[in-house]
Coordinates of N, CA and C in Angstrom, one line a residue:
X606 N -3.0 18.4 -25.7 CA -2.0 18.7 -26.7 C -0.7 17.9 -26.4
X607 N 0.1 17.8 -27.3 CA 1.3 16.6 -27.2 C 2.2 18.1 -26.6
X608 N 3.1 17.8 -26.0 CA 4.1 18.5 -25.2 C 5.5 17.7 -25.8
X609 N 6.5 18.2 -25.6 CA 8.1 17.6 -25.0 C 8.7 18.4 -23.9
X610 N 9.0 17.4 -23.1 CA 9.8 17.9 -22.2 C 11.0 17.8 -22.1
X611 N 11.5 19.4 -21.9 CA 12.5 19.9 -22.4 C 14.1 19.7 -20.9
X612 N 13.3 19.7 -19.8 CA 14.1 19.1 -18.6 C 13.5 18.9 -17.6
X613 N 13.9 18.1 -16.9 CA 12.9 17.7 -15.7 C 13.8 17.9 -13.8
X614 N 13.2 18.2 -13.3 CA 13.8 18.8 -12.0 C 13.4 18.3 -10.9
X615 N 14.0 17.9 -9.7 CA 13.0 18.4 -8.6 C 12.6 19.4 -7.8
X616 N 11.2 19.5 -7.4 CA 11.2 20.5 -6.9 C 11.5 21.4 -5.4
X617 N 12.4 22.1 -5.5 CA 13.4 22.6 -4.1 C 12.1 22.5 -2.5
X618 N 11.2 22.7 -2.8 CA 9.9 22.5 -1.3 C 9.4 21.4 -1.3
X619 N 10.1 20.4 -1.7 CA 9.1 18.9 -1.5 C 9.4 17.9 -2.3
X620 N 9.2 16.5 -1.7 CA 9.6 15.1 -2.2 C 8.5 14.9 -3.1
X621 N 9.1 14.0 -3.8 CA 7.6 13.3 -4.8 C 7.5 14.6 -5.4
X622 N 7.9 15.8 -5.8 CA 6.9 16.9 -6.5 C 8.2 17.2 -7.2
X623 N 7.6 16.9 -8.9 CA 8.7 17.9 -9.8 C 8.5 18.9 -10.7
X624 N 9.6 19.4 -11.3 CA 9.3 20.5 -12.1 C 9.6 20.3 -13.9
X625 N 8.9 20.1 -14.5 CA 9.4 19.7 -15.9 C 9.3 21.1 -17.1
X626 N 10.3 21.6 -17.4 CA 10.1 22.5 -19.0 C 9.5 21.7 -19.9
X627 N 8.8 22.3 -20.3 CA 7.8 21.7 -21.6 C 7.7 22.5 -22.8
X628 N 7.8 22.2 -23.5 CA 7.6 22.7 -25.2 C 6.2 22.2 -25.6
X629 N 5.4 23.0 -25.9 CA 4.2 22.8 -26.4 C 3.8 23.7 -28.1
X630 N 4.9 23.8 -28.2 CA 5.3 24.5 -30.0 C 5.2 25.9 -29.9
X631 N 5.4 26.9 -28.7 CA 5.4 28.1 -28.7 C 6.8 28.6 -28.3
X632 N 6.7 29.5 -28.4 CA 8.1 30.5 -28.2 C 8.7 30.0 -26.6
X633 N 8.3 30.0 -26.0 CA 8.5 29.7 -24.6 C 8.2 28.3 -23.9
X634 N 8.9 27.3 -23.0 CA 8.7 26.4 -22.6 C 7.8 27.0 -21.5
X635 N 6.6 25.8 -21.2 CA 6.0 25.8 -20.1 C 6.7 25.4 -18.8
X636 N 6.7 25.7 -17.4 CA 7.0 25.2 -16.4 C 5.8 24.4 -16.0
X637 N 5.6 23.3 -15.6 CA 4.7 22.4 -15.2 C 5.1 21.6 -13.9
X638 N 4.5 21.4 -13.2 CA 4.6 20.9 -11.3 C 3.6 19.6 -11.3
X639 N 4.5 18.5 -11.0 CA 3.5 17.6 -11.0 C 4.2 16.7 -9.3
X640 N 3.2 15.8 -9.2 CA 3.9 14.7 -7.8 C 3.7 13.2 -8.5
X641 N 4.0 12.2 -7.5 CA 4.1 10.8 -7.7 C 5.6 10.6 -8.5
X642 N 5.4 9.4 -9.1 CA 6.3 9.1 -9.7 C 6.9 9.2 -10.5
X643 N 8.7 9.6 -10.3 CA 9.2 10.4 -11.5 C 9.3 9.4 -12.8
X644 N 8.3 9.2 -13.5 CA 8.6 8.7 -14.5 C 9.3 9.0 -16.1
X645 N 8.8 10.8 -15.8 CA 8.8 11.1 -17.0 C 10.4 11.9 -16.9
X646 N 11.1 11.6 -18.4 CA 12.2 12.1 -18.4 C 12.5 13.4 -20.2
X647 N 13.4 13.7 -19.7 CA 14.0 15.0 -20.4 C 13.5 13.8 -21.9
X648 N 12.8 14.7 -22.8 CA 12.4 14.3 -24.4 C 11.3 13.2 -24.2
X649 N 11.0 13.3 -23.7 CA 9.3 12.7 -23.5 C 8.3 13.2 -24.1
X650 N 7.9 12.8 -24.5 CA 6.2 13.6 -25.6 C 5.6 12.9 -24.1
X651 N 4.6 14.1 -23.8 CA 3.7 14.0 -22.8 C 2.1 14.7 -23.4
X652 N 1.3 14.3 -22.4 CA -0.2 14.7 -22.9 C -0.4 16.1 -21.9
X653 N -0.2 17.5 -22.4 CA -0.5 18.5 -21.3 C -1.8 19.3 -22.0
X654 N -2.4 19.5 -20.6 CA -3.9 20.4 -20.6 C -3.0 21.6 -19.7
X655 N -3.4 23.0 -20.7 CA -2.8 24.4 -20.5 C -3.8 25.1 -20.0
X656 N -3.7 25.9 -19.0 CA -4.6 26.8 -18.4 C -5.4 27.3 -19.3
X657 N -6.9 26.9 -19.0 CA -8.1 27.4 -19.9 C -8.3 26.1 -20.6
X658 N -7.9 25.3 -20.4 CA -8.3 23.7 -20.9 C -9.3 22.8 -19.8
X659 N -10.8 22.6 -20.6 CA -11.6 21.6 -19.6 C -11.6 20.5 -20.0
X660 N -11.5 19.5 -18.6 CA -11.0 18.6 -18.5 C -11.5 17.4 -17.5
X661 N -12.8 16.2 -18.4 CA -13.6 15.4 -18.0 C -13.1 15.1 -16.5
X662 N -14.5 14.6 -15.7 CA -14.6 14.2 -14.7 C -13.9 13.3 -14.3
X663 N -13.7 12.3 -13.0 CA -12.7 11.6 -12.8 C -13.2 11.3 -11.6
X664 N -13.0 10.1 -10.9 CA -13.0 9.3 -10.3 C -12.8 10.5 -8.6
X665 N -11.6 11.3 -8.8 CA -11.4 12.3 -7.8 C -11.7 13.0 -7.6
X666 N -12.5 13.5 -9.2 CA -12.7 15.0 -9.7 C -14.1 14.8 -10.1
X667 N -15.4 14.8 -9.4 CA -16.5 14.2 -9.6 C -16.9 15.0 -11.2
X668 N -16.9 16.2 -10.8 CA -17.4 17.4 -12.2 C -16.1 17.8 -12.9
X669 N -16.7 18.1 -14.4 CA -15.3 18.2 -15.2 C -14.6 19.6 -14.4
X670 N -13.7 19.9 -14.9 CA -12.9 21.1 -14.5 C -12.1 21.6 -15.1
X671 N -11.9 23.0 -15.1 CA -10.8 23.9 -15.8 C -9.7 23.8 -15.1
X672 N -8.4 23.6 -16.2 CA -7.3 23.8 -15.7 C -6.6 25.5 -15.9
X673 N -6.0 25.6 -14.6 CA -5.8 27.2 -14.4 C -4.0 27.4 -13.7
X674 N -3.3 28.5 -14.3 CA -2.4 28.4 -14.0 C -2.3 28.9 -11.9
X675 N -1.5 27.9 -11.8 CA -1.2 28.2 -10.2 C 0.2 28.0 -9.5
X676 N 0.3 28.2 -8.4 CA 1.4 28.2 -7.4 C 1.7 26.9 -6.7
X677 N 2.4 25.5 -6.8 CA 2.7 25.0 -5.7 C 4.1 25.3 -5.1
X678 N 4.1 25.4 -4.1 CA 5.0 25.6 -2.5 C 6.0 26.7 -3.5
X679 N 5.5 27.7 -3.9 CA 6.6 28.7 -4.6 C 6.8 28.4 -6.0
X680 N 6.2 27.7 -6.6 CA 6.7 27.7 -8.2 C 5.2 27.5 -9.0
X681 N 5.3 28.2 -9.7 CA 4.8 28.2 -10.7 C 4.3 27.1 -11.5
X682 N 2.9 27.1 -11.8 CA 2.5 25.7 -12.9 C 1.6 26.1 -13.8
X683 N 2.1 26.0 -15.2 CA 1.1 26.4 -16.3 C 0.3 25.9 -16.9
X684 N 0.1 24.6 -16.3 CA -1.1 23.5 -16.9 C -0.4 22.0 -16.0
X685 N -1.0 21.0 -16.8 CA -0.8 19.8 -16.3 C -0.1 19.1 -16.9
X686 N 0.8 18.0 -16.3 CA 0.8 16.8 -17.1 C 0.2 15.7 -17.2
X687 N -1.1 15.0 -17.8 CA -2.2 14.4 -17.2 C -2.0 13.5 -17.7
X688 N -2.7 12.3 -16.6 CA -3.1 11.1 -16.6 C -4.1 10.6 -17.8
X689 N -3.8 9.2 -18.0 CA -4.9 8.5 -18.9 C -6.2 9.1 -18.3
X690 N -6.5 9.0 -17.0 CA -8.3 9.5 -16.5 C -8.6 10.6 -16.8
X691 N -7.4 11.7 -16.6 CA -7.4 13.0 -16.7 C -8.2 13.5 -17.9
X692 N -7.4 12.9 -19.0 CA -8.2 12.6 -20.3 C -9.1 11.9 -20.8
X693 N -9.6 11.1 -19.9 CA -10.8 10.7 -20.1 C -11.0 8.8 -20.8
X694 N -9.2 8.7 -21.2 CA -9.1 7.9 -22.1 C -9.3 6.1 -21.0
X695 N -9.0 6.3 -19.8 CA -9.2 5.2 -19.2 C -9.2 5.7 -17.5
X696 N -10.1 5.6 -17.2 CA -10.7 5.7 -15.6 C -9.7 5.1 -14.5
X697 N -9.1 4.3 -14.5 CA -8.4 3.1 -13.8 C -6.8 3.9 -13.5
X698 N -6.4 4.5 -14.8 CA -5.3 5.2 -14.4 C -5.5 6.6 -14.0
X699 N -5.5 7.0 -12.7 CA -5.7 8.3 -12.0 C -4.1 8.9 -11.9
X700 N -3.4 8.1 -11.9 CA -2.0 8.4 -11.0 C -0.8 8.7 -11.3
X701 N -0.4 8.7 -12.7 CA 0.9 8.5 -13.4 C 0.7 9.5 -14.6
X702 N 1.4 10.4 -14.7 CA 1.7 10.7 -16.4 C 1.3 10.1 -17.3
X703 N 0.7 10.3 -18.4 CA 0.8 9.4 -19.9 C 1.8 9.5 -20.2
X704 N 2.8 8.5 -20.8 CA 3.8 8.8 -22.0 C 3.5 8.5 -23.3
X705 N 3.5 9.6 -24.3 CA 2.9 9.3 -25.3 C 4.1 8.5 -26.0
X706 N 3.6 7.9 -27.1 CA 4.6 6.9 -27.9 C 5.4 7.6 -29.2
X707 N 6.4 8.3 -29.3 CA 7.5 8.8 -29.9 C 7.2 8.8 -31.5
X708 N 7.2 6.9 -31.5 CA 7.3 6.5 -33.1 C 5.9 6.8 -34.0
X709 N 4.9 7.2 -33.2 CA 3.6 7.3 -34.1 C 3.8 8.7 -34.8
X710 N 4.9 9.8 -34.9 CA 4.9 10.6 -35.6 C 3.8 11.7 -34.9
X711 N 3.5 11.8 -33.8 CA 3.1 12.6 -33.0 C 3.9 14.2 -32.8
X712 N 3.2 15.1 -33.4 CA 4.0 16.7 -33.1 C 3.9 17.6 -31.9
X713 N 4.9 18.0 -31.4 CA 4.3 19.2 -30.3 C 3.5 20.2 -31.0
X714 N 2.7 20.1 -29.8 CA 1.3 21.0 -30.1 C 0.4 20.8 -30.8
X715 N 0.2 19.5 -31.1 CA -1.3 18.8 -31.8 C -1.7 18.3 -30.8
X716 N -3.2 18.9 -30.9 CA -4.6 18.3 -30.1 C -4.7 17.4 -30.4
X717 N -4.7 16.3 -28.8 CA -5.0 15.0 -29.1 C -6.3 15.0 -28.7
X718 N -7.0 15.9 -28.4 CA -8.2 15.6 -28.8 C -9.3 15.6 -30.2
X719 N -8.9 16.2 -31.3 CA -9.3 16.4 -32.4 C -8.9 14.9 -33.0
X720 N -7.3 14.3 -33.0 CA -7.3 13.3 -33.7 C -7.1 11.5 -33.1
X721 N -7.4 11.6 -31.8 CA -7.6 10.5 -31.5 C -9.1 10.1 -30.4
X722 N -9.3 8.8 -30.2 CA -10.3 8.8 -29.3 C -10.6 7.5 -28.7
X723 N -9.5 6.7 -28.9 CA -8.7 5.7 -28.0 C -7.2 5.9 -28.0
X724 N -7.0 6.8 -26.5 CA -5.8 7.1 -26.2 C -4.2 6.0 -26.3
X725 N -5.1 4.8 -25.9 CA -4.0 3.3 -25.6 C -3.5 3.5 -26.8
X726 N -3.8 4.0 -28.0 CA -2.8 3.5 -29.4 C -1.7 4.8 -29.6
X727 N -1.5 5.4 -28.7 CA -0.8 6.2 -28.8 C 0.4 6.4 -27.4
X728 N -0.2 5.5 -26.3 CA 0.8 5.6 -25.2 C 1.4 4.8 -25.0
X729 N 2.7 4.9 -24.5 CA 3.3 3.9 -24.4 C 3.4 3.0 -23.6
X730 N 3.7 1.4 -24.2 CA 3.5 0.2 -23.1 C 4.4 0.6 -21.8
X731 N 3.7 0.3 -20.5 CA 4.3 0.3 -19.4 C 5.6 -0.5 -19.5
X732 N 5.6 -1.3 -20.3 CA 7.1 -2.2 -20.0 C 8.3 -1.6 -20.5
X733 N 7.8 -0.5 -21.9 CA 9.0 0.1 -22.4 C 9.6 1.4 -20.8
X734 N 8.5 2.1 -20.1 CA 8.7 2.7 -19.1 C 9.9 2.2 -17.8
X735 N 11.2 2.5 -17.8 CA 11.7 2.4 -16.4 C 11.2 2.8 -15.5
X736 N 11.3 2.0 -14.5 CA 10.5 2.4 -13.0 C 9.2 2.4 -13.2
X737 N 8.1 1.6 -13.8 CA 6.7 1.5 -13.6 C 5.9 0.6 -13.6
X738 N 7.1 -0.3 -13.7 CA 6.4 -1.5 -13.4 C 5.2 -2.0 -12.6
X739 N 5.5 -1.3 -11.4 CA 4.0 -1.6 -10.3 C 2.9 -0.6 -11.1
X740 N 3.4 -0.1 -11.7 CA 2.3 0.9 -12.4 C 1.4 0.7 -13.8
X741 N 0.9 -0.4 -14.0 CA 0.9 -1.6 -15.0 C -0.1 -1.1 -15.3
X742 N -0.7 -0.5 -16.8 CA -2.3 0.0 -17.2 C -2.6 -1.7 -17.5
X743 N -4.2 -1.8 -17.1 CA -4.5 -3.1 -18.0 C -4.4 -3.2 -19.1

């Protein structure tokens, strides 16, 4: 589902690990905990899988898997912010957030799995991304 994030933080028990509010079109922002690279910033349309969302195999993740709400180091996480592989859309990117691309008229809280099924036409070029350069999708 398309998310926006609503603010992005880090998180008080650890480097590399942050905390982003998310809007996913319900009354309440999600808290979501993710690590790596902070790429993603405050008004970002992101691609989030919500607790009780399964979610193809992966390179890490041999068998598909359910995402479930959990605890890292004290806080709270109510789904993911996932990767191109996460979703299935390209194997090669394991490691970075998707940014979804703003201008395609994309809504919080539409399944992108119902209306897309090549993810690339909807995320955005790494070059428009600060700080991702090393992080280049083919």
């Amino acid at each position: 589902m398309v998310g926006r994030v609503v603010r992005v933080r880090p998180h008080p028990e650890g480097e590399n690990i942050w905390l982003a509010d998310v809007d996913t079109g319900t009354d309440c922002p999600l808290q979501i905990v993710w690590g790596g690279e902070q790429i993603v910033k405050d008004g970002d349309l992101v691609p989030v899988a919500q607790p009780g969302t399964r979610l193809p195999a992966t390179k890490d993740k041999p068998n598909p898997y359910k995402i479930r709400r959990r605890r890292y180091r004290g806080e709270i996480s109510e789904g993911m912010l996932c990767s191109l592989a996460e979703l299935g859309w390209d194997s090669s990117v394991t490691d970075r957030v998707a940014l979804l691309d703003g201008s395609l008229g994309l809504q919080v809280g539409e399944s992108l799995e119902s209306r897309y099924v090549d993810g690339r036409d909807i995320v955005r070029p790494t070059a428009d991304i600060v700080g991702a350069e090393s992080l280049a999708v083919p």
